[in-house]
XYZ file of C-alpha atoms in Angstrom:
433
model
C 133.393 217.135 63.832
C 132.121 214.486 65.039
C 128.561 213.214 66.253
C 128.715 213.731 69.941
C 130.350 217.255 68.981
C 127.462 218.162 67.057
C 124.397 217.442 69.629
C 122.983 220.174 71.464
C 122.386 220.048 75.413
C 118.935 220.437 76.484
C 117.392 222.758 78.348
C 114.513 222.346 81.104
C 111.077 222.391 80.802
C 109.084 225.363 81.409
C 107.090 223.837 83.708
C 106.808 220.058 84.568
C 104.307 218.010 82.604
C 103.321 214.590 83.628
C 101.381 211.606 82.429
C 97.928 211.453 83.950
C 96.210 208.628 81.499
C 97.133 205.604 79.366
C 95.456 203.048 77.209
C 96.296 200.533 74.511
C 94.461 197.670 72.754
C 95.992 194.267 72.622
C 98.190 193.393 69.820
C 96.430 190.661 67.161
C 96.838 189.723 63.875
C 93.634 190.719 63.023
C 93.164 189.604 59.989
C 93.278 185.892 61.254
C 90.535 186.918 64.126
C 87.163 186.134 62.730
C 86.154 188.779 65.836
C 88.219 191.256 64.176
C 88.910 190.903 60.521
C 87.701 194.077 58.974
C 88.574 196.469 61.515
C 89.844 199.404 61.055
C 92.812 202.066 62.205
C 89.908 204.341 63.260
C 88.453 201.398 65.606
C 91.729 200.570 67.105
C 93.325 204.357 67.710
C 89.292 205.364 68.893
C 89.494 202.167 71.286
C 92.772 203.709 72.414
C 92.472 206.853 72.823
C 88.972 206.661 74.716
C 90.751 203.883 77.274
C 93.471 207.013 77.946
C 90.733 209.500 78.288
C 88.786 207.404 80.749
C 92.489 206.260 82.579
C 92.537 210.114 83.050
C 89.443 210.802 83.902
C 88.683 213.049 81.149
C 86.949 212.887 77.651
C 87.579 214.587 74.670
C 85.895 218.170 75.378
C 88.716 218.574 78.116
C 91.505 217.476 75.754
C 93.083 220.770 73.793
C 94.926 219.416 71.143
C 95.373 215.840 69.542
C 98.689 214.206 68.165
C 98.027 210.946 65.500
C 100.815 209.230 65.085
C 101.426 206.182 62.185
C 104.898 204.922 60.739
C 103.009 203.846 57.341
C 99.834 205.570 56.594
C 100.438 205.686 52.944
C 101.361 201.795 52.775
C 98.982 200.461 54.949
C 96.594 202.492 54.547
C 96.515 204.836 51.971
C 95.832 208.084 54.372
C 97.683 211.200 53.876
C 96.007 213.160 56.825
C 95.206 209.929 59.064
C 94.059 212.571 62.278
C 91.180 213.532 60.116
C 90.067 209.838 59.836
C 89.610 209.881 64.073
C 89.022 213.389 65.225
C 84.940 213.165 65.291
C 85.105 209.710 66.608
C 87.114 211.413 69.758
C 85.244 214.078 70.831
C 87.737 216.444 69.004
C 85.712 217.802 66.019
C 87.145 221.654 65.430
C 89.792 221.051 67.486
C 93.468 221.403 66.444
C 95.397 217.950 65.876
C 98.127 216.913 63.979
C 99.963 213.735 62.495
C 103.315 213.048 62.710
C 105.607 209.683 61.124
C 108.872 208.478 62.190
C 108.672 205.155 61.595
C 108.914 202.791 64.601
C 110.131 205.872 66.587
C 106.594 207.233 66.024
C 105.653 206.077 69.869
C 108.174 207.750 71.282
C 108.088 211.044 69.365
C 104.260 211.203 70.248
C 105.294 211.331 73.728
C 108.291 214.036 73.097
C 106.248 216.427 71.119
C 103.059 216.327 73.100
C 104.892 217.147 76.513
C 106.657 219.951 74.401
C 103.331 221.263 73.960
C 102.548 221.166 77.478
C 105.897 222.447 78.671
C 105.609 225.232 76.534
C 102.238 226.574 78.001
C 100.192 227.000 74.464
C 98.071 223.858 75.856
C 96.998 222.657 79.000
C 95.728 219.084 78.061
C 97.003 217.044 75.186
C 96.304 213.273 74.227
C 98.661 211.627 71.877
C 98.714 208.190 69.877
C 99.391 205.676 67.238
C 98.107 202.943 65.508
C 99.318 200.659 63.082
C 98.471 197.986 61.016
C 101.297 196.048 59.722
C 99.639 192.785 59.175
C 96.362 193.051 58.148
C 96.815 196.319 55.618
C 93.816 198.530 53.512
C 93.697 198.088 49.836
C 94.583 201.422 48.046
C 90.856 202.034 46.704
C 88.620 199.925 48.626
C 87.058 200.586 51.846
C 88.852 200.017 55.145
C 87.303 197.211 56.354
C 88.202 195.167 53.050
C 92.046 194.333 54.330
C 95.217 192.352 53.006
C 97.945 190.772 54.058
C 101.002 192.916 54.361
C 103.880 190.404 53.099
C 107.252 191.241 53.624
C 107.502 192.234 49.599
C 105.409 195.255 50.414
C 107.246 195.379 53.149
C 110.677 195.869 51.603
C 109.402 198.528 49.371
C 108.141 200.865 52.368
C 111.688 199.908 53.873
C 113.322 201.673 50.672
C 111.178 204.721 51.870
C 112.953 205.216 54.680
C 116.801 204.810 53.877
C 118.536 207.250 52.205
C 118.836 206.051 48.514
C 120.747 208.920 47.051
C 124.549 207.352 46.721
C 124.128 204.010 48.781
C 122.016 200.995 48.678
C 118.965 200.084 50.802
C 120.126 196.715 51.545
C 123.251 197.527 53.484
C 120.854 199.108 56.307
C 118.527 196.522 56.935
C 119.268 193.224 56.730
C 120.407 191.423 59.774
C 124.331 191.864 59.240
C 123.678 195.627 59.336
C 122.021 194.910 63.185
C 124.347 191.698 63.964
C 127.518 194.606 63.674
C 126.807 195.929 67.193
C 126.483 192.433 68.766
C 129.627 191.315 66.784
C 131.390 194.224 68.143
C 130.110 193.360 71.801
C 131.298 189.806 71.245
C 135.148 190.871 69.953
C 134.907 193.666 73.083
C 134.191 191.459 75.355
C 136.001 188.022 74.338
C 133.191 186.138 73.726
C 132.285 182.956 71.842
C 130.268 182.128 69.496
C 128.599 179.341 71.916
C 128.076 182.167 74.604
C 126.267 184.606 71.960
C 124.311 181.893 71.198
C 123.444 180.651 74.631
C 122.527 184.509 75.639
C 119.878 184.921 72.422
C 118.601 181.676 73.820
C 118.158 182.144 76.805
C 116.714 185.860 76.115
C 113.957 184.333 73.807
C 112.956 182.271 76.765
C 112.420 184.711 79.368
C 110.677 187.210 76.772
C 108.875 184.671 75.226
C 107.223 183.802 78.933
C 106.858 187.489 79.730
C 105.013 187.587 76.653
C 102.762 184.587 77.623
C 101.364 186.017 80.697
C 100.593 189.132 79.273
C 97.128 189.374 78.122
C 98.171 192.492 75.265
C 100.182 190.133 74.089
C 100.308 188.896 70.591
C 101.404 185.105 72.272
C 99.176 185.068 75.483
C 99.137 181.509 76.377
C 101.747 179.696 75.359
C 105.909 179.938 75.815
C 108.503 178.049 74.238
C 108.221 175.057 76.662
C 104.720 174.690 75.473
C 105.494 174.785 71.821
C 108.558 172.180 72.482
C 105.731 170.240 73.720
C 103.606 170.630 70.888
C 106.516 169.756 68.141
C 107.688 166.232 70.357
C 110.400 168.347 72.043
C 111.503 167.917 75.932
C 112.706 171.253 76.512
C 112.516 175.027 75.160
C 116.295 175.168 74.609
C 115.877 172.193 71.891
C 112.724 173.845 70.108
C 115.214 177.007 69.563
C 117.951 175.047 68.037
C 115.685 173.251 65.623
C 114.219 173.891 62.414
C 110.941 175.909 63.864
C 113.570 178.377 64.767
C 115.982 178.674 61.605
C 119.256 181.471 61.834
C 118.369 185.155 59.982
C 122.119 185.727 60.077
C 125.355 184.759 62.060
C 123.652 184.348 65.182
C 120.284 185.891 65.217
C 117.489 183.390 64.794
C 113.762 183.396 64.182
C 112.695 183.937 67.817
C 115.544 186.673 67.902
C 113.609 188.628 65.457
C 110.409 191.147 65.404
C 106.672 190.111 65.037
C 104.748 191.992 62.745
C 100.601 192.524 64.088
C 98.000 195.126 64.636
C 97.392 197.617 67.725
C 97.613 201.220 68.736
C 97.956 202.589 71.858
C 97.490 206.615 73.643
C 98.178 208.638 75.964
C 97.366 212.240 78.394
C 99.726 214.489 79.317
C 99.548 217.976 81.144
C 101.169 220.319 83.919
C 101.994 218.055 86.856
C 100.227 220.550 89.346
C 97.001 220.357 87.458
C 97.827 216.237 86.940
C 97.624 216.144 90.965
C 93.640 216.591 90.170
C 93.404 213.511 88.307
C 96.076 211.280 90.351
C 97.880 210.633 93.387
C 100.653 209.810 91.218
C 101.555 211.578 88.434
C 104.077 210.095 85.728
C 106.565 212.916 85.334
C 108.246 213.030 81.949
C 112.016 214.459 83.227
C 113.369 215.034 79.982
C 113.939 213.162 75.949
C 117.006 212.938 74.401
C 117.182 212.868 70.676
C 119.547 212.039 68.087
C 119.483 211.054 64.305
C 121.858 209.297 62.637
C 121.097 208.108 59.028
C 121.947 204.582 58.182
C 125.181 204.859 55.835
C 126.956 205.478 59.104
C 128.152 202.162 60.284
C 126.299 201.373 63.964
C 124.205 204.117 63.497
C 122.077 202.690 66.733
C 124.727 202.567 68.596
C 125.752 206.250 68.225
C 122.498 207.251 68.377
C 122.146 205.556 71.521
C 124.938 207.167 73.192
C 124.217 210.605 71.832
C 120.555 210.512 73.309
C 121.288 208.791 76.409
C 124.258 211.517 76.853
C 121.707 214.603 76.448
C 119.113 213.417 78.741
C 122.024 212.313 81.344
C 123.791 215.788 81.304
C 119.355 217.556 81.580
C 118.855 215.262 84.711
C 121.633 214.292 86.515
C 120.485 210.749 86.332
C 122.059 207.693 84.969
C 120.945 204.426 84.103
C 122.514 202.692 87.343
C 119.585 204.905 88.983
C 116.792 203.142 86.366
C 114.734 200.793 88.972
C 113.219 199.710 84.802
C 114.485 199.511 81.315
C 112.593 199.088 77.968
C 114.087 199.583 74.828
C 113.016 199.150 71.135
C 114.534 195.532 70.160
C 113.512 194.652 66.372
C 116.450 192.611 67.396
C 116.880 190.500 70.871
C 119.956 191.407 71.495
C 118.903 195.240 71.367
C 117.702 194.673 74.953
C 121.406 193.766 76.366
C 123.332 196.695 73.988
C 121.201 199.107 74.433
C 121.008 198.224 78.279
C 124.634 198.168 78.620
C 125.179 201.853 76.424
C 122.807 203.550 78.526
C 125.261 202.588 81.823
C 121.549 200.792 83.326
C 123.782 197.586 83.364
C 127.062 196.939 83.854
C 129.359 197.374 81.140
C 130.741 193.663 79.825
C 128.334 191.953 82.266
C 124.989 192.421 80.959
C 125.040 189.774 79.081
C 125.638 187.525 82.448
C 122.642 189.102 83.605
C 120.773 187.778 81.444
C 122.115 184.398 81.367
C 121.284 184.395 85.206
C 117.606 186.026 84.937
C 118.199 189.087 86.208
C 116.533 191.419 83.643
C 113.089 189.308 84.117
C 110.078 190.755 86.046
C 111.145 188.530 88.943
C 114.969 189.948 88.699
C 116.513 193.019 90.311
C 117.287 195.130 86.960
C 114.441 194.227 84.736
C 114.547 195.081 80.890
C 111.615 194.912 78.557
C 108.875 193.435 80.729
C 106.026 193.250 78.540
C 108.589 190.416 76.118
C 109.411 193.068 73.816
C 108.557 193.310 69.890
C 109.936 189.754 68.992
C 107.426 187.972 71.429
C 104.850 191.089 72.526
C 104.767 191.740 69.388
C 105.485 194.907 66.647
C 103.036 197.161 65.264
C 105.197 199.523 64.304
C 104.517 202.922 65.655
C 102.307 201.608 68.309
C 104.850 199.747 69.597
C 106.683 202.755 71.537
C 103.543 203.577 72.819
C 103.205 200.178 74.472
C 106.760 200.228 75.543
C 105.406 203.540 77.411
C 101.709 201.785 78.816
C 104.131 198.926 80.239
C 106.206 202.157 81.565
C 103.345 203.478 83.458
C 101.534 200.538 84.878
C 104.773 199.107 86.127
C 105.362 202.671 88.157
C 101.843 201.996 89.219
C 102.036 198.524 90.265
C 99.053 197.654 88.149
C 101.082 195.175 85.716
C 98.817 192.180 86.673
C 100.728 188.965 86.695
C 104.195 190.303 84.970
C 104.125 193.085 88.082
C 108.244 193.815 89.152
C 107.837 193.169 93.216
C 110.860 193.072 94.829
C 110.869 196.706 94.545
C 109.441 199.965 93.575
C 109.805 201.924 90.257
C 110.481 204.988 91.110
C 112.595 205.866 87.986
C 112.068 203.869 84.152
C 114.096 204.780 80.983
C 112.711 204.243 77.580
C 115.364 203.779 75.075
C 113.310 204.188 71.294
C 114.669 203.214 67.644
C 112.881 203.274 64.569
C 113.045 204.417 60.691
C 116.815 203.397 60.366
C 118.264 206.598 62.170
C 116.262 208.191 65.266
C 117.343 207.081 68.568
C 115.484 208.914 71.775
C 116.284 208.098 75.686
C 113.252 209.438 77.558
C 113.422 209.380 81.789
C 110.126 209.100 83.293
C 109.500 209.447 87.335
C 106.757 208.648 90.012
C 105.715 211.577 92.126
């Protein structure tokens, strides 16, 4: 059997459920911010989840049920039931709430299960999050606002957690030649060089990187790779990313190619589109979520998982990715944006990565990817992350995405490709009524 065999078709909501209210805070290192060193999850999911409420028009007496979400409560810090840490500060005390973990697909399964709840008709109103605090983690016995760094020794540790460890190795799943074997397989597909995969990632970095700088969320508001060439003596961005401030991971992925770890959380409120019509002129509606899981022993697990989601939420709607007017995607690694692009049919297969060469997949383009700069310039705080990737979603639909708006045309349609914890891949289809 194999893995397309063994995914099940999905079947229509009960009844449509759309998103009515978002909010995120920016993403810092906060630890480094004498305004916010000692802050806490609680502060940042609160600060979240009250900016949804009030996007909504709505506080937490009208909300019926609460999803938490958090990749790493236990490593960063040191929760087991993390929706008990929030649920007075909310409005929420008595109410029913949850928390649920899949790593950096956290974001996007807080969206999936809270419209399942909706759809299903046991609640009316639910608001669902995640926070995370990578960076600047708890110490195990100490209180919250006395915080750590979170090095990348930790880091490997909590990466064992989530790779299966019974008869193979943690290190064959997460180290850059595990996520390089999708791009080397584009490259051999597609006759490229090595000079071309290198002038793509460059060129990439650039246009996220500026995205990224005219965002204010963003962890590098301010300054884009022409300004650090600048700063180091350099004349141009393209020379900064081909010198020693921006070293190679692997065969071909680089530094600026490569995720950036800092703080933030971000919500959300979802409920029955007719009642959403009370709140709104234009509702968000949620058309359907793909799903698929795919452990990481399997070589290019993200790429089956990819086609395995994208296929289920295809076959639910009728809709491709040619019909996308916006794509974001989860990109630990650059060159996620272009694969995953490409898999889910939203650009042209074997030419996406001209697109990008040409700066077509900017804001400014006409099939944008990843508009906020993504996690290796927006930045990565793990769970939160697909819950930014969703804010950037809505606003865009909205036209209310400031100085990085799209403009030479309307969203009418956005897919969200997600990836986290090594193995679950979801494809999500959102639409403006």
């Amino acid at each position: 059997m194999s893995f397309s065999d063994n995914i099940p078709k999905l079947k229509p909501y009960s009844r449509s459920v759309s998103i009515v209210g978002v909010g995120v805070t920016p993403f810092r290192r906060t630890k480094d911010d004498p305004n916010l060193n000692g802050i806490t999850e609680g502060e940042l999911f609160g600060y979240a989840a009250i900016e949804a409420m009030r996007d909504a028009g709505i506080n937490g007496k009208d909300v019926d049920f609460f999803v938490h979400g958090q990749a790493g409560p236990g490593w960063t810090s040191n929760f087991a039931t993390p929706n008990m840490h929030v649920a007075n500060w909310l409005g929420m005390k008595g109410k029913a709430s949850f928390h649920q973990s899949e790593a950096c697909a956290t974001g996007y399964v807080a969206l999936e299960t809270a419209v399942a709840m909706v759809a299903s008709g046991t609640y009316d109103t639910v608001l669902s999050g995640c926070v995370e605090m990578p960076y600047s983690i708890a110490h195990p016995t100490r209180v919250l606002t006395e915080r750590r760094y979170g090095t990348d020794a930790m880091f490997h540790e909590t990466l064992c957690s989530t790779m299966t460890r019974d008869y193979n190795l943690f290190t064959k799943g997460i180290l850059p030649f595990h996520f390089e074997s999708w791009l080397q397989a584009y490259k051999e597909e597609h006759n490229m060089s090595d000079e071309q995969v290198d002038e793509v990632l460059t060129r990439m970095s650039i246009n996220a990187r500026h995205m990224a700088s005219i965002n204010g969320l963003s962890l590098n508001f301010g300054k884009d790779y022409t300004d650090k060439a600048h700063e180091s003596g350099m004349e141009t961005a393209e020379e900064y990313l081909h010198s020693k401030y921006n070293p190679k991971l692997g065969t071909w992925v680089r530094v600026s190619n490569f995720e950036e770890r800092c703080d933030g959380a971000g919500a959300f409120v979802v409920m029955p589109t007719e009642m959403a019509y009370k709140y709104t002129d234009h509702p968000i509606e949620v058309l359907g979520v793909g799903h698929s899981c795919v452990e990481y022993a399997n070589p290019q697990n993200e790429r089956i998982g990819t086609i395995n989601a994208y296929k289920q939420v295809r076959e639910l709607t009728g809709l491709t990715g040619a019909d996308m007017d916006l794509f974001m995607t989860n990109d630990f690694f650059l060159a996620q944006q272009l694969l995953s692009a490409e898999e889910c049919e939203y650009l042209p297969k074997g030419e996406g990565w001209k697109y990008m060469l040409d700066d077509r997949c900017t804001f400014k383009g006409d099939r944008p990817v990843q508009t906020n700069g993504g996690r290796c310039h927006y930045g990565h705080a793990a769970a939160a992350s697909g819950v930014h990737d969703i804010y950037e979603t809505v606003m865009q639909m909205r036209g209310e995405a400031d100085d990085h708006q799209i403009k030479d045309h309307e969203i009418k349609h956005a897919m969200i490709r997600g990836f986290g914890g090594g193995q679950n891949l979801l494809c999500l289809i959102l639409r403006k009524l």
